[in-house]
Tab-separated table of C-alpha atoms in Angstrom:
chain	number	residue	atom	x	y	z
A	27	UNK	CA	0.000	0.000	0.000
A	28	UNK	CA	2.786	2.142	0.699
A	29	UNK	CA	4.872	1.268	-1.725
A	30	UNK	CA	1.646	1.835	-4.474
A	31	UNK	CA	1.420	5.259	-2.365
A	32	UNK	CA	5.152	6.518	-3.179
A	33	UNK	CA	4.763	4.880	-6.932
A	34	UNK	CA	2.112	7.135	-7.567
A	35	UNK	CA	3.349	10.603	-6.162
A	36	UNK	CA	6.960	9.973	-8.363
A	37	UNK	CA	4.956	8.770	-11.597
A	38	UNK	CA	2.900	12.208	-11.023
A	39	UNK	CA	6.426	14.306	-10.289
A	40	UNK	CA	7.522	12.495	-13.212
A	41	UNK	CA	5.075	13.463	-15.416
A	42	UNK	CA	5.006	17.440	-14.485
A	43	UNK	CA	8.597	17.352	-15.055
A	44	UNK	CA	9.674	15.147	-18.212
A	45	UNK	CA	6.624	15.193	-19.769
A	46	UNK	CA	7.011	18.380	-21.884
A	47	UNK	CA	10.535	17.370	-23.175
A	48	UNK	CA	8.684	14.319	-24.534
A	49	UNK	CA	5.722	16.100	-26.380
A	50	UNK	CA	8.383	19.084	-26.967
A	51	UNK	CA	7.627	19.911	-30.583
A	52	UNK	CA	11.082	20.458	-32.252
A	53	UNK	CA	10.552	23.673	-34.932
A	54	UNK	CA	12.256	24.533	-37.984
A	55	UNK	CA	12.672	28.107	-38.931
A	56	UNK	CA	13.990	30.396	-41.949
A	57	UNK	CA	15.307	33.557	-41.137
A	58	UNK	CA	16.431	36.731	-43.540
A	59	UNK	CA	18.053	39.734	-42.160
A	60	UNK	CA	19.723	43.084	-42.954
A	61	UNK	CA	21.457	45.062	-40.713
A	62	UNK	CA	24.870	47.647	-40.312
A	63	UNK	CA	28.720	46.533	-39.986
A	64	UNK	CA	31.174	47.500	-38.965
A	65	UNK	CA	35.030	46.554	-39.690
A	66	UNK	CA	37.883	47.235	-36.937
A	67	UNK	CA	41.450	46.369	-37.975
A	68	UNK	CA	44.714	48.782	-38.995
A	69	UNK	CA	42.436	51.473	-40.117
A	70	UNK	CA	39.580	51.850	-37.392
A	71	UNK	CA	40.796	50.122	-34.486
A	72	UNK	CA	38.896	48.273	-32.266
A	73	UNK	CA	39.581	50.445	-28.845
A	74	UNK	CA	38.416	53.865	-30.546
A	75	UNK	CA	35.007	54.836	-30.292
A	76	UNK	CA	34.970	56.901	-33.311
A	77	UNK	CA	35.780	53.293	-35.679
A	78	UNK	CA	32.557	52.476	-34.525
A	79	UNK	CA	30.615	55.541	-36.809
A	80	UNK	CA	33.125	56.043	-39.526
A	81	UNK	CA	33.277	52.496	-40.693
A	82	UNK	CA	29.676	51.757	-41.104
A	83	UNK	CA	28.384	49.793	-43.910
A	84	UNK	CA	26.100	46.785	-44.436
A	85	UNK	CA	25.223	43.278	-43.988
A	86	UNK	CA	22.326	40.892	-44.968
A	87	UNK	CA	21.811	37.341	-44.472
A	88	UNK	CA	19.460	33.912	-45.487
A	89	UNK	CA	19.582	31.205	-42.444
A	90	UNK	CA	18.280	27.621	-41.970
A	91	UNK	CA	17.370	27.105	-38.035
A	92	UNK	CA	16.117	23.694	-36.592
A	93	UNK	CA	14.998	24.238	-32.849
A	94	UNK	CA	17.188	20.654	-30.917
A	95	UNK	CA	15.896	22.075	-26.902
A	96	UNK	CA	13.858	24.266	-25.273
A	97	UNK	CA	16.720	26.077	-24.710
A	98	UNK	CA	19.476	24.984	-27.674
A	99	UNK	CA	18.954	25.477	-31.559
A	100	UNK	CA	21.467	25.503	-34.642
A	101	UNK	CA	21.412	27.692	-37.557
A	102	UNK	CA	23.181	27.444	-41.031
A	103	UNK	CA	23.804	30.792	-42.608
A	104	UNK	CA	24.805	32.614	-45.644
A	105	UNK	CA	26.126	35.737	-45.151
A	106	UNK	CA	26.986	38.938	-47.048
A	107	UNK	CA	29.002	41.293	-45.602
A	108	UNK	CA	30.302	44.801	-47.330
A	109	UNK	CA	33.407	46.040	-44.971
A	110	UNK	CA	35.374	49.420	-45.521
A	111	UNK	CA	38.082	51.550	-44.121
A	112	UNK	CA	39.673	55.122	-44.833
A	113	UNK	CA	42.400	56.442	-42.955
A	114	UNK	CA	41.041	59.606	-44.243
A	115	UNK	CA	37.504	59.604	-42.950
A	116	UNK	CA	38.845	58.229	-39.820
A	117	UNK	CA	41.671	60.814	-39.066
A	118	UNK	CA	39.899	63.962	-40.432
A	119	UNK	CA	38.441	64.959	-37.158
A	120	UNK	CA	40.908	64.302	-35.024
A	121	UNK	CA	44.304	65.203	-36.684
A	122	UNK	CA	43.575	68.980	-35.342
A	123	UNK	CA	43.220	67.978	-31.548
A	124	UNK	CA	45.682	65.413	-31.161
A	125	UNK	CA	48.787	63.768	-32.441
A	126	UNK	CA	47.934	60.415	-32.043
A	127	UNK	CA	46.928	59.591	-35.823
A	128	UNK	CA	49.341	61.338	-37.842
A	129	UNK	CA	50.556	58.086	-38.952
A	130	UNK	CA	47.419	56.986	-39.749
A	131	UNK	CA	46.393	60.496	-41.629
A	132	UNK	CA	50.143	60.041	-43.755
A	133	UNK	CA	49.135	56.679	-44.339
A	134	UNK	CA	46.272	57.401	-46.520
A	135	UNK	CA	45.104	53.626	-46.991
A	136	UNK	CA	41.315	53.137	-48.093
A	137	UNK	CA	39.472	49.741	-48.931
A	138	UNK	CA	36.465	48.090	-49.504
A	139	UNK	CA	35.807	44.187	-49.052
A	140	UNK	CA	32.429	42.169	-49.719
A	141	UNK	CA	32.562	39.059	-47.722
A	142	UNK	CA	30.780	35.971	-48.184
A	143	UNK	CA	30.135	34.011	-45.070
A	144	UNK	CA	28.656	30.243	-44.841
A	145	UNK	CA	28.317	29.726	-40.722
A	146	UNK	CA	26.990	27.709	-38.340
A	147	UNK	CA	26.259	28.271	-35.114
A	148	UNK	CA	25.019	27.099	-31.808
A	149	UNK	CA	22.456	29.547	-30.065
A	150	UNK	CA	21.631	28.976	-26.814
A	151	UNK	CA	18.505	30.461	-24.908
A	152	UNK	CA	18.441	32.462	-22.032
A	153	UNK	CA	15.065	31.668	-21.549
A	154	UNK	CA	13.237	28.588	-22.337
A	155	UNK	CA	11.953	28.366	-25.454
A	156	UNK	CA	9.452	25.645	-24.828
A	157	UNK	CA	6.917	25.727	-27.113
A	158	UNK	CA	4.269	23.017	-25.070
A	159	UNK	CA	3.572	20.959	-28.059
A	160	UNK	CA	2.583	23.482	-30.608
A	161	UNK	CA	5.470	26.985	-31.526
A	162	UNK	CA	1.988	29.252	-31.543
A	163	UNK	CA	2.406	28.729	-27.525
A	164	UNK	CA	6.373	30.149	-27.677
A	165	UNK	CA	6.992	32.880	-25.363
A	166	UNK	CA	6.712	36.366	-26.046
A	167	UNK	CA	10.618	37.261	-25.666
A	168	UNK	CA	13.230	35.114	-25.673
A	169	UNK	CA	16.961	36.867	-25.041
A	170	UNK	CA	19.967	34.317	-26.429
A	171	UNK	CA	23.718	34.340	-27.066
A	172	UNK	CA	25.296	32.474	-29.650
A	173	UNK	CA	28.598	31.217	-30.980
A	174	UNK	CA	29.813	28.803	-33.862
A	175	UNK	CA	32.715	28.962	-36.766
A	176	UNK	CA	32.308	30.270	-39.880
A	177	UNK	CA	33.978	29.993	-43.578
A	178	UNK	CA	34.722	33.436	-45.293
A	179	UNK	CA	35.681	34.493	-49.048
A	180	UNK	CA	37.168	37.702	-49.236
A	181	UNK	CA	38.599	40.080	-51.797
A	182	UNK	CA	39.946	43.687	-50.859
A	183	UNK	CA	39.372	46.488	-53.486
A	184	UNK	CA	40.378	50.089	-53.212
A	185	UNK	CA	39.739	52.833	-55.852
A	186	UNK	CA	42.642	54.102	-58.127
A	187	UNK	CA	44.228	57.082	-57.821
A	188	UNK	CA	41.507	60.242	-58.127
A	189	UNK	CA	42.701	62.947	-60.075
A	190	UNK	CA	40.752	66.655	-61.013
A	191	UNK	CA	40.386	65.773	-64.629
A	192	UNK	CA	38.506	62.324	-64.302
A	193	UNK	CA	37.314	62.187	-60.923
A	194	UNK	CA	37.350	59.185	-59.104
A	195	UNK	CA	39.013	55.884	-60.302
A	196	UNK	CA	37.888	52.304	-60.632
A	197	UNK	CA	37.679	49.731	-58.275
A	198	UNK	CA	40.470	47.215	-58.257
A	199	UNK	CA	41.942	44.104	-56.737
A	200	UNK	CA	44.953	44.994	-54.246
A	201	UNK	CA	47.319	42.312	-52.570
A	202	UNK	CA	50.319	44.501	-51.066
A	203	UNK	CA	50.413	42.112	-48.595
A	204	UNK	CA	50.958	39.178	-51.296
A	205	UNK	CA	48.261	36.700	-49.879
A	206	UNK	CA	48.172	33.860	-51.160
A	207	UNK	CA	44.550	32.803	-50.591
A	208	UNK	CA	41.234	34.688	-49.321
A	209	UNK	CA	39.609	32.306	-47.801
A	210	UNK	CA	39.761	32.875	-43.968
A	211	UNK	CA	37.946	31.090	-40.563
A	212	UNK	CA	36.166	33.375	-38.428
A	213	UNK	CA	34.490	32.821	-34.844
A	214	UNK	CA	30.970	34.989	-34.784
A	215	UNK	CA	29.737	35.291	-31.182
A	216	UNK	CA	26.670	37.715	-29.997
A	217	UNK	CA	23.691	38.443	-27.799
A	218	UNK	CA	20.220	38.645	-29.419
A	219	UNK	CA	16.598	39.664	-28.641
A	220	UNK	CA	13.872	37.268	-30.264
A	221	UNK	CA	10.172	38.962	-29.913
A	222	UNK	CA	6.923	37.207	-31.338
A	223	UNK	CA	5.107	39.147	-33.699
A	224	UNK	CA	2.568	37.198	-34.591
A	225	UNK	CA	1.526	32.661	-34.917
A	226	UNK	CA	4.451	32.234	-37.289
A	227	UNK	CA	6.206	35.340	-37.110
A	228	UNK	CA	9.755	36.544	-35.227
A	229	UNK	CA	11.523	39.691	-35.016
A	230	UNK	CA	14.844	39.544	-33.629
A	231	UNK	CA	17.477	42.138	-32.778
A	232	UNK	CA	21.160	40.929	-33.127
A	233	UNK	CA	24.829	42.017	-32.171
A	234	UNK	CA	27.434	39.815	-33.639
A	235	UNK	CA	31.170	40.027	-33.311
A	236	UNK	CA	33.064	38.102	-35.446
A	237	UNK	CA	36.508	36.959	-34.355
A	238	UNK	CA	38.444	36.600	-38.076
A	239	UNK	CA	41.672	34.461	-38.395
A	240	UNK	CA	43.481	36.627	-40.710
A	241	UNK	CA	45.189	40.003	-41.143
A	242	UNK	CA	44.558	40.338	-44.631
A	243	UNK	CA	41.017	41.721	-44.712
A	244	UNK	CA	41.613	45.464	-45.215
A	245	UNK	CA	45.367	44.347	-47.594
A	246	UNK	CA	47.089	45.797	-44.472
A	247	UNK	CA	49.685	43.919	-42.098
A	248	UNK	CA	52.286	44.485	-40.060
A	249	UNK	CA	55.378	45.050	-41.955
A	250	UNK	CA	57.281	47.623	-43.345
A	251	UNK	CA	56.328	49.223	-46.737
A	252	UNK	CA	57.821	47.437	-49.528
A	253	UNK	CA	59.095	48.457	-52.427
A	254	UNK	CA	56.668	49.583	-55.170
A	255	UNK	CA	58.756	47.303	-58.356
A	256	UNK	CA	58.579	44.346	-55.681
A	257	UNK	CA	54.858	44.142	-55.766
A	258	UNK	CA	54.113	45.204	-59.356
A	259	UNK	CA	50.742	46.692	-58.420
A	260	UNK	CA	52.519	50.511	-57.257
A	261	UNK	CA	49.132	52.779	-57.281
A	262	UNK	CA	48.584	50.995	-54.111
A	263	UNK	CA	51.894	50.209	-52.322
A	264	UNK	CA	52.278	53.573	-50.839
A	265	UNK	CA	49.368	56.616	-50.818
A	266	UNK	CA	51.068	59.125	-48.370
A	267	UNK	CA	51.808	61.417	-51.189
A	268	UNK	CA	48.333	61.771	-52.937
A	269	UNK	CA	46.992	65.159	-52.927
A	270	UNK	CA	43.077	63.864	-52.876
A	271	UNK	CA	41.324	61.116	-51.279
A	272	UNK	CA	40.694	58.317	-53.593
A	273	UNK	CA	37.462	57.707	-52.369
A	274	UNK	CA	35.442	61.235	-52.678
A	275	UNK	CA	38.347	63.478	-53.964
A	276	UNK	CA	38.976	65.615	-50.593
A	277	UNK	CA	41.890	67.807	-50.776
A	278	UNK	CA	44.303	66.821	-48.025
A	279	UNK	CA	46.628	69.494	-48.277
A	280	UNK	CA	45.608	71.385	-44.824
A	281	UNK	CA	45.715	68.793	-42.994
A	282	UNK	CA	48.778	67.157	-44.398
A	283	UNK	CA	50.119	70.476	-42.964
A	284	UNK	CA	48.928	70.535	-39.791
A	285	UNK	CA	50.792	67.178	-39.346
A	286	UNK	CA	53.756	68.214	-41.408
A	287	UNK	CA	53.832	71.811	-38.640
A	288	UNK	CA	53.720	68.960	-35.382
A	289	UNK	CA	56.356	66.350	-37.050
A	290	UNK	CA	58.788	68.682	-38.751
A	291	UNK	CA	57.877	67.833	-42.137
A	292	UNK	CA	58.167	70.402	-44.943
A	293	UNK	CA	54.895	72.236	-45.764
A	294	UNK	CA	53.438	72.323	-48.786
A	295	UNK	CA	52.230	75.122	-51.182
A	296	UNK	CA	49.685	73.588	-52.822
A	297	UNK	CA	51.217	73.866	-55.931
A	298	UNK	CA	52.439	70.522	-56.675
A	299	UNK	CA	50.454	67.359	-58.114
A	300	UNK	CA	51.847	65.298	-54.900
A	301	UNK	CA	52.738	65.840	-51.457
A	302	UNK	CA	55.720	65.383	-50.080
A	303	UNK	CA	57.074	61.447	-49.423
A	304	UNK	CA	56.997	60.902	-45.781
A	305	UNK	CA	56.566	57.325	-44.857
A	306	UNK	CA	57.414	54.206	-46.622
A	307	UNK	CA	60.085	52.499	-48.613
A	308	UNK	CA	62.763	52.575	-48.097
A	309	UNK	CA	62.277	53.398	-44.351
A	310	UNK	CA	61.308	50.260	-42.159
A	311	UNK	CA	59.336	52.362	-39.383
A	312	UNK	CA	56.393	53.030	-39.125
A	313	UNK	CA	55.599	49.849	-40.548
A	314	UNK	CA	52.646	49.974	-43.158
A	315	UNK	CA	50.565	48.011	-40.385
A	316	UNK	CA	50.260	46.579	-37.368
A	317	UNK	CA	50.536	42.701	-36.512
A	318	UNK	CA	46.944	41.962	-34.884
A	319	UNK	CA	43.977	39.819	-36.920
A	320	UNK	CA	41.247	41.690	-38.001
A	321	UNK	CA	37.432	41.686	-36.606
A	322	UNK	CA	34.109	42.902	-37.714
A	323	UNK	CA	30.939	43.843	-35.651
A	324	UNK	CA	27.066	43.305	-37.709
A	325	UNK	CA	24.104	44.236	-36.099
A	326	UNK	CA	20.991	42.888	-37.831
A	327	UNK	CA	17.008	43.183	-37.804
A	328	UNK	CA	16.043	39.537	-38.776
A	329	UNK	CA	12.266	38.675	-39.795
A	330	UNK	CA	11.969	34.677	-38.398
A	331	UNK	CA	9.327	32.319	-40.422
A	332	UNK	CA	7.909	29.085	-38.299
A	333	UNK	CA	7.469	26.213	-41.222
A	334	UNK	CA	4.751	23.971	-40.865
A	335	UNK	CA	5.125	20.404	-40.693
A	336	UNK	CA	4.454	19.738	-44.226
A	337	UNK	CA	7.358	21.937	-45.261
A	338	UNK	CA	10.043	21.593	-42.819
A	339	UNK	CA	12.660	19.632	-42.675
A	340	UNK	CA	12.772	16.325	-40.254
A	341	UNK	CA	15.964	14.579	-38.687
């Protein structure tokens, strides 16, 4: 009797407590996004808050998501990324007040890179995300982190050499560094917001760092400038002397100056087609770069679809 008495009140713990992992209805999901990002490396580091506005471009993204847990999911991704840096934009309101980027302002490197990303990565609730048998019964907001690996194809591009008669010049391929592949791993890692909209509809807010496992993303790394006949490709090996930004044809000849007053540097009249040379071959410091990988930050709006169990995918 006893024993019948103690069956009973476990089989009825039991039930409360494994029961909905039994019935748990695993979902699939599709998920598109579009977003901002942001690339930190030689040109906008990582520890200045002004990288964070003067490096701003976009990102969107297509993504496969099959629900394991309450609380654990994976998601396959495609990913395209545009990334760009200007040591012009960057250093233009700050070379007045400080001496801290006149390297960087010399240095005149600019670049634009459109990554393609395949991911896939583990996200992890912070809240449960049981759905008691049927998604429609999800919760209304659902924070999560996540974190996975990722496979990127990358290119660098920077514009040719603007001048007053043509304006601004072409986009083309630049390897100063001499890579010899663009293919690169990457760790993405970020917090995220997921809010019900409606029975089969998710709107989620995203941060996403991505941890990169090369250098070469922005053609910059940490070694001295090399020698323009070395590389072959010499519109690109050195900018510290161009008059105009290649990018939107700014004339850098006042603030070259400023720089040129604080450094000892000879100013310049404005008469010539070229500033003075400053940096580069054949000196060895500063070096053209510095020696750490680079990163990227996207931050994405993403619209989340619930399929129904005719169209999803089962495993």
């Amino acid at each position: 009797m006893v024993f019948l008495f103690c069956f009973s009140i476990v089989e009825t713990i039991a039930q409360k407590v494994y029961e909905p992992w039994r019935r748990y209805e695993k979902t699939s999901q599709i998920e598109f996004g579009i977003g901002t990002s942001n690339y930190l490396g030689d040109i906008h580091p990582i520890d200045n808050i002004y990288s964070y506005q003067s490096s701003i471009r976009w990102n969107t993204s297509l993504s496969y998501i099959k629900q394991i847990t309450p609380f654990y999911s994976l998601k396959i991704a495609f990913s395209w990324v545009r990334l760009a840096g200007d040591d012009y934009v960057f250093t233009k309101n700050q070379v007045s007040k400080t001496d801290n980027f006149d390297i960087n302002f010399l240095r005149n490197l600019s670049f634009r890179n459109d990554l393609k990303e395949v991911s896939y990565v583990s996200i992890i609730n912070l809240k449960s995300g049981f759905f008691a048998r049927n998604f429609k019964n999800r919760p209304q907001m659902i924070p999560y982190f996540l974190l996975g690996t990722s496979l990127i194809k990358h290119q660098p591009l920077a514009r040719e050499i603007y001048t007053q008669t043509i304006g601004l010049g072409e986009w083309r391929k630049i390897n100063v560094s001499q890579s010899k592949r663009n293919i690169a791993f990457a760790i993405p890692t970020g917090i995220g917001l997921k809010g019900r909209v409606s029975e089969k509809f998710d709107l989620n807010f995203e941060l996403n760092y991505h941890f990169v496992f090369t250098d070469n993303l922005d053609d910059i790394i940490g070694r001295p400038f090399p020698k323009n006949e070395l590389i072959g490709n010499t519109d690109f090996t050195n900018r510290s002397t161009e008059k105009f930004t290649a990018n939107n044809g700014f004339n850098r000849t006042n603030l070259y100056n400023i720089v040129a007053q604080r450094q000892g540097f000879s100013f310049f009249n404005g008469l010539g087609t070229n500033l003075f040379p400053t940096i580069g071959y054949p000196n060895t410091t500063p070096e053209r770069g510095d020696k750490k990988n680079d990163s990227f930050l996207m931050i994405s709006v993403k619209v989340q679809y619930y399929l129904s169990k005719r169209d999803r995918c089962k495993y």
